[in-house]
CSV table of C-alpha atoms and ligand atoms in Angstrom, one decimal:
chain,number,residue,atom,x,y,z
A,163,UNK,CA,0.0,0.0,0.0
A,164,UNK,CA,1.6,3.2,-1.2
A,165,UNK,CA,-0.2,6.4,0.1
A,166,UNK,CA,1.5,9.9,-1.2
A,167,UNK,CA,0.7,13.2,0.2
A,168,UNK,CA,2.0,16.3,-1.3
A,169,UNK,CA,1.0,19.9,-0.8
A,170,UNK,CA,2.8,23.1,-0.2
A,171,UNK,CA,5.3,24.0,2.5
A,172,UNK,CA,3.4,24.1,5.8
A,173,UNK,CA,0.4,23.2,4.6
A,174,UNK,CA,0.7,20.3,7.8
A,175,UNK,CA,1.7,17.5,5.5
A,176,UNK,CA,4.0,16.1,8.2
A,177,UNK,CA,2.0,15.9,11.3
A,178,UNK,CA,-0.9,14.1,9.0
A,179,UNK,CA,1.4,11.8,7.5
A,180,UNK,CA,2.8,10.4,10.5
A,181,UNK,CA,-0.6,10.1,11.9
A,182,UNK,CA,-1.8,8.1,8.9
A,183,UNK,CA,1.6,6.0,8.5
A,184,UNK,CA,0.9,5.0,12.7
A,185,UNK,CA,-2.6,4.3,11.5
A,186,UNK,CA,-2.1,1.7,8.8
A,187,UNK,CA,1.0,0.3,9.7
A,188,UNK,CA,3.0,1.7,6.8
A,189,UNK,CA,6.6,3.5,7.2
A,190,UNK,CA,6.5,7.2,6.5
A,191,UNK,CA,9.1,8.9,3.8
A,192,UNK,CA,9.6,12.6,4.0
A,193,UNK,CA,11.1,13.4,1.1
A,194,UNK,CA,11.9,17.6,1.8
A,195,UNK,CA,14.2,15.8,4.2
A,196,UNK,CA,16.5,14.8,0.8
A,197,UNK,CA,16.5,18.5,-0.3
A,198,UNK,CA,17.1,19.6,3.2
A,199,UNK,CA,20.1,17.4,3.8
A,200,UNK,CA,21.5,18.6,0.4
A,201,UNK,CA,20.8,22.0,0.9
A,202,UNK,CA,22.3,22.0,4.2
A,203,UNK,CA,25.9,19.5,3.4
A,204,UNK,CA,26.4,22.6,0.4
A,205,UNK,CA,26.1,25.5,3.1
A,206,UNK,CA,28.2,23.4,5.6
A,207,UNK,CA,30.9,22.8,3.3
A,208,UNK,CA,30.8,25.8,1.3
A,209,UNK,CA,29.6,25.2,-1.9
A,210,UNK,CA,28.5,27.2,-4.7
A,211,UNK,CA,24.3,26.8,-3.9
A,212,UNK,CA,24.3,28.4,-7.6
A,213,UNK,CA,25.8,25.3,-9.5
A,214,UNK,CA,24.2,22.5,-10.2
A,215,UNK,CA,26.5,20.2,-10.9
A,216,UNK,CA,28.0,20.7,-7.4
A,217,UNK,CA,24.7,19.9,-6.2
A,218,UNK,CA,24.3,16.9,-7.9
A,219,UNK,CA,27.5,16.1,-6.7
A,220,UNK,CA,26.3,16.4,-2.9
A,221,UNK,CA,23.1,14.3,-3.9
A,222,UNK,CA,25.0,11.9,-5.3
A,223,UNK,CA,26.8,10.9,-1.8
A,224,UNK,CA,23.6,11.4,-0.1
A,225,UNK,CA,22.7,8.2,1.9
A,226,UNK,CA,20.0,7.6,4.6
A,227,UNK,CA,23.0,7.5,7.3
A,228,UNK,CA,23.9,11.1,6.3
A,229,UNK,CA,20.6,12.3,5.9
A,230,UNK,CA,19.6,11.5,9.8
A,231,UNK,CA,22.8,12.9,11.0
A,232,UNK,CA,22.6,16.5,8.8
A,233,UNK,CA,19.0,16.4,10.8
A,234,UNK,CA,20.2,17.0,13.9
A,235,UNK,CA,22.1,20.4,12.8
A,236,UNK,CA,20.1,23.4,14.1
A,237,UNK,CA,19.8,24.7,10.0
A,238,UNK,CA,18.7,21.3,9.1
A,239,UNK,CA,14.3,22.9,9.8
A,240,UNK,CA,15.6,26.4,10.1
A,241,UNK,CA,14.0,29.5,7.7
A,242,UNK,CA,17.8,28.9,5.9
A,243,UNK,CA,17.7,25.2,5.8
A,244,UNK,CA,14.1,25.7,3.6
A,245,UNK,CA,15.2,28.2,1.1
A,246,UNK,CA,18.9,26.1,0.3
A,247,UNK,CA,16.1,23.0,0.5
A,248,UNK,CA,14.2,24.8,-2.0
A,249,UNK,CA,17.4,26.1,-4.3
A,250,UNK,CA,18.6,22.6,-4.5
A,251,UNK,CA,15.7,21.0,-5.4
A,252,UNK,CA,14.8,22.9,-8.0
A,253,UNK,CA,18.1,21.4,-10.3
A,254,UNK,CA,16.5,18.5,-12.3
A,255,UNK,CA,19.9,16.6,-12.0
A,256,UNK,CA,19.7,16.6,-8.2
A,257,UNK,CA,15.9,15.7,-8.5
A,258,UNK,CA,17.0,13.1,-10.5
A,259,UNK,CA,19.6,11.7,-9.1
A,260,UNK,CA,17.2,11.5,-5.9
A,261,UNK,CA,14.6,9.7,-7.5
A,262,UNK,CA,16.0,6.0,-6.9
A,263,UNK,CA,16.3,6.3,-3.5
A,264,UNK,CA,12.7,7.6,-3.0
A,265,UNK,CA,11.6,4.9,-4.8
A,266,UNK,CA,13.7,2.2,-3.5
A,267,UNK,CA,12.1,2.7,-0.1
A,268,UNK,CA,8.9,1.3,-0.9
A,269,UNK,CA,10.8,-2.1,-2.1
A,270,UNK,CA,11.7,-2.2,1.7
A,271,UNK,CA,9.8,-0.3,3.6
A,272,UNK,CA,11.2,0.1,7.6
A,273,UNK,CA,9.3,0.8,10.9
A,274,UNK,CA,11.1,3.0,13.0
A,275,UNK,CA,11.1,-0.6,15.7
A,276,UNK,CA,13.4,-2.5,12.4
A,277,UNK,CA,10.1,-4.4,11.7
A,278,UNK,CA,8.9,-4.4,7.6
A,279,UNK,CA,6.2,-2.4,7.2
A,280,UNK,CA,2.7,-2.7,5.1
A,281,UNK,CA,3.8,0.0,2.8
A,282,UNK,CA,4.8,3.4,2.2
A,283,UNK,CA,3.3,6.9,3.0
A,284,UNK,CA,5.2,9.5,1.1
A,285,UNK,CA,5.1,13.2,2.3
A,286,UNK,CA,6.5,15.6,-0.3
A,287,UNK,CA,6.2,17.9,-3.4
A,288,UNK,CA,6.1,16.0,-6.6
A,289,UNK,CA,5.6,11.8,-4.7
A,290,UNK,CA,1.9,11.5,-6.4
A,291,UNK,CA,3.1,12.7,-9.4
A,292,UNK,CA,6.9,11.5,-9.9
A,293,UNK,CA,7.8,9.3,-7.5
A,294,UNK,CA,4.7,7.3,-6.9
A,295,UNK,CA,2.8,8.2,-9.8
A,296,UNK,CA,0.7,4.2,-9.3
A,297,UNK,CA,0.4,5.1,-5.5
A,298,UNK,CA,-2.9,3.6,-4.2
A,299,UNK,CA,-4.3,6.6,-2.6
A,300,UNK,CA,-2.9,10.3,-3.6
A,301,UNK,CA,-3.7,13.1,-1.6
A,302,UNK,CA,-2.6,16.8,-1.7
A,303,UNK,CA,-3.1,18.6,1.3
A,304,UNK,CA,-3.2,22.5,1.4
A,305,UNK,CA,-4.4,26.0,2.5
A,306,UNK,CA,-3.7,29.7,1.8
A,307,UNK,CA,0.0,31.2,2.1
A,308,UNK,CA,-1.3,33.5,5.2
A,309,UNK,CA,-2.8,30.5,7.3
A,310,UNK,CA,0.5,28.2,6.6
A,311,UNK,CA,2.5,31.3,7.5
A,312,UNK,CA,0.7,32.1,10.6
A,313,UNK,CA,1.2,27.9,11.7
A,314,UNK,CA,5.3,28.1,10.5
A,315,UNK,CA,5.6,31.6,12.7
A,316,UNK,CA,3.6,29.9,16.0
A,317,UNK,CA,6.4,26.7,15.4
A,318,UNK,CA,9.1,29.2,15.2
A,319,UNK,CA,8.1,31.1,18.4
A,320,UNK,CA,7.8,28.1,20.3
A,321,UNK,CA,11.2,26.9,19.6
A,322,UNK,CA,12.6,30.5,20.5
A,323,UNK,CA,13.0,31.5,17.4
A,324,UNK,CA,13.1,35.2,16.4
A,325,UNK,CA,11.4,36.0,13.1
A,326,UNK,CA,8.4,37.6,12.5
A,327,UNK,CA,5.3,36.8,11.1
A,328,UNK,CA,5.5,38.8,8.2
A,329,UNK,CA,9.5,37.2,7.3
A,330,UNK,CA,8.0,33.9,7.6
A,331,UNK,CA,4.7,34.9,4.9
A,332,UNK,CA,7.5,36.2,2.5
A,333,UNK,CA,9.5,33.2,2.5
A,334,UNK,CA,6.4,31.1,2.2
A,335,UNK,CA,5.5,33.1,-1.1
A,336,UNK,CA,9.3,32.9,-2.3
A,337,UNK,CA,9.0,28.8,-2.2
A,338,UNK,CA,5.6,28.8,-3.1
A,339,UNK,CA,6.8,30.7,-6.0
A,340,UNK,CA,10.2,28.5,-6.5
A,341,UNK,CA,8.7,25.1,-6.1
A,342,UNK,CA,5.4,25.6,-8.2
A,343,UNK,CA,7.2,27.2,-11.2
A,344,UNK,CA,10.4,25.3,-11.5
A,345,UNK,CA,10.5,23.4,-14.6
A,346,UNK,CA,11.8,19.8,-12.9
A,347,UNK,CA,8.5,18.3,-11.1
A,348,UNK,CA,7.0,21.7,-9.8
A,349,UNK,CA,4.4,21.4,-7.5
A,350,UNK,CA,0.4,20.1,-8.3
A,351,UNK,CA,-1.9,17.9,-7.4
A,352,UNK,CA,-1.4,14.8,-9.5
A,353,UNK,CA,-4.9,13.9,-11.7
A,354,UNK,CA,-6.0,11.5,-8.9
A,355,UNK,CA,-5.4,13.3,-6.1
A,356,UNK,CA,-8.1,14.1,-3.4
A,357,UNK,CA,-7.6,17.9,-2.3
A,358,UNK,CA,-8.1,18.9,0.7
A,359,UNK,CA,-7.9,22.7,1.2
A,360,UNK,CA,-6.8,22.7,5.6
A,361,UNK,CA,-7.9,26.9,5.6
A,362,UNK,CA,-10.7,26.7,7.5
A,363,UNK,CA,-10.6,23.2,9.2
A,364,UNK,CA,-8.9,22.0,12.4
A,365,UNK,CA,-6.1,19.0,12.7
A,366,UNK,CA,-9.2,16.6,13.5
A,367,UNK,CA,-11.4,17.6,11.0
A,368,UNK,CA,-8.9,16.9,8.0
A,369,UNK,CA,-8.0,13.7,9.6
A,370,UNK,CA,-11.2,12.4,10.3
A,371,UNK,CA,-11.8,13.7,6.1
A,372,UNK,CA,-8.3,11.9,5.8
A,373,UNK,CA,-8.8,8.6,7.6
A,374,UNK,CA,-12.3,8.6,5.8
A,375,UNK,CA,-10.5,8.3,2.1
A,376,UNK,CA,-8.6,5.8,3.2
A,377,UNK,CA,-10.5,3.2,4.9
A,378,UNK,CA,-13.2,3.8,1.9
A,379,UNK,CA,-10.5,2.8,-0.4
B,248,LIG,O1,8.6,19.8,2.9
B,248,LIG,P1,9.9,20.6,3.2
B,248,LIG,O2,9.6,22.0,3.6
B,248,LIG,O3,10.8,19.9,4.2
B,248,LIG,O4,10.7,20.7,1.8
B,248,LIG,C1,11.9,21.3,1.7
B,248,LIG,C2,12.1,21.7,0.2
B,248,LIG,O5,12.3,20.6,-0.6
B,248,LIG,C3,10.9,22.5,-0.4
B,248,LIG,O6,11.2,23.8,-0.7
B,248,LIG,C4,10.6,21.8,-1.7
B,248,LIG,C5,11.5,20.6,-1.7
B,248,LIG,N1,10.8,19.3,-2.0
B,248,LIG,C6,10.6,18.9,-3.3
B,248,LIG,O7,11.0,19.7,-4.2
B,248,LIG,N2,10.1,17.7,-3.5
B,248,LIG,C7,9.7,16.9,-2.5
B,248,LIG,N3,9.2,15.7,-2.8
B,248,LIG,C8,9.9,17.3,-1.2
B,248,LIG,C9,10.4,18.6,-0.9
């Protein structure tokens, strides 16, 4: 069972997809976490973010291993750590050099206790469409740039962060703009997707709308 769910940044992807993998017994694969830990090795070791080829180079090397330990850098979910996320993933040789991977995770899917899992849920930009384009159930989860900004500004307070709200609406308009318009993947809602725009509704109304989808499937 291969459940994607893509949507813009903060648009509360995560939190649902971890709630869903925990549900159904699948292991849960966020993808931004690639771009993030190629982002971040570039910034750490000086690299040109401009080139692509250097880029490619870093994604390249990339392995799970490295991944989880560029995580636990403070820049790894930091306002910086998203835009040289979103820089890096917008070079098609870095998306697709990072496609097998994605992909490969499903063949042997992981609980976080070592135990194989049913299946796959995929929380990303481009998994319904690219990655997982047979997935069994597609969803793309989002809401409008001022509601994600106002959730990303209350995480960023409460881990003593100083930015303010208005920062934080810009940059989500910058990578709104960068990921939906780059010409690798950009960012829709694949043909079977079920959209769920999160405005207006609570954590437990989009999972009950969520769980719902799935269990009628
Ligand atoms: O979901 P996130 O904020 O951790 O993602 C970080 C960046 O990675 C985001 O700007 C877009 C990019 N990304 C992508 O291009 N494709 C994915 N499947 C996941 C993330």
């Amino acid at each position: 069972m291969i459940i994607t769910i893509d949507g813009p940044a903060s648009a509360g992807k995560g939190t649902l997809a971890k709630e869903v993998a925990a549900r159904y017994g699948l292991a849960y694969f966020d993808t931004g976490m690639i771009y993030r830990a190629v982002g971040l090795e570039m910034y750490l070791s000086h690299k040109n973010l401009d080139s692509e080829e250097e880029a490619e180079k870093v994604a390249k090397d990339l392995s799970f291993a490295k991944m989880i330990s560029l995580s636990e850098d403070a820049d790894f979910r930091s306002p910086l750590g998203g835009k040289n996320a979103s820089i890096v993933s917008a070079y098609p040789k870095v998306r697709n050099t990072l496609l097998k991977m994605q992909q490969d995770f499903a063949k042997n899917p992981i609980l976080p206790d070592g135990k194989i899992a049913k299946g796959v849920v995929y929380d990303g930009r481009d998994t319904g469409t690219v990655v997982c384009p047979r997935a069994d159930i597609k969803l793309f989860i989002t809401a409008t740039a001022e509601v994600r900004a106002q959730r990303r500004y209350k995480e960023f307070q409460s881990k003593g962060l100083t930015i303010s709200y208005e920062e934080v609406l810009k940059d989500i308009i910058a990578r709104d703009e960068r990921d939906s318009k780059r010409s690798s993947a950009p960012l829709k809602p694949a043909e079977d997707a079920f959209i769920i725009d999160t405005s207006l509704l609570t954590i437990e109304q989009v999972r009950e709308k969520v769980f719902k989808i799935i269990d009628s499937h």
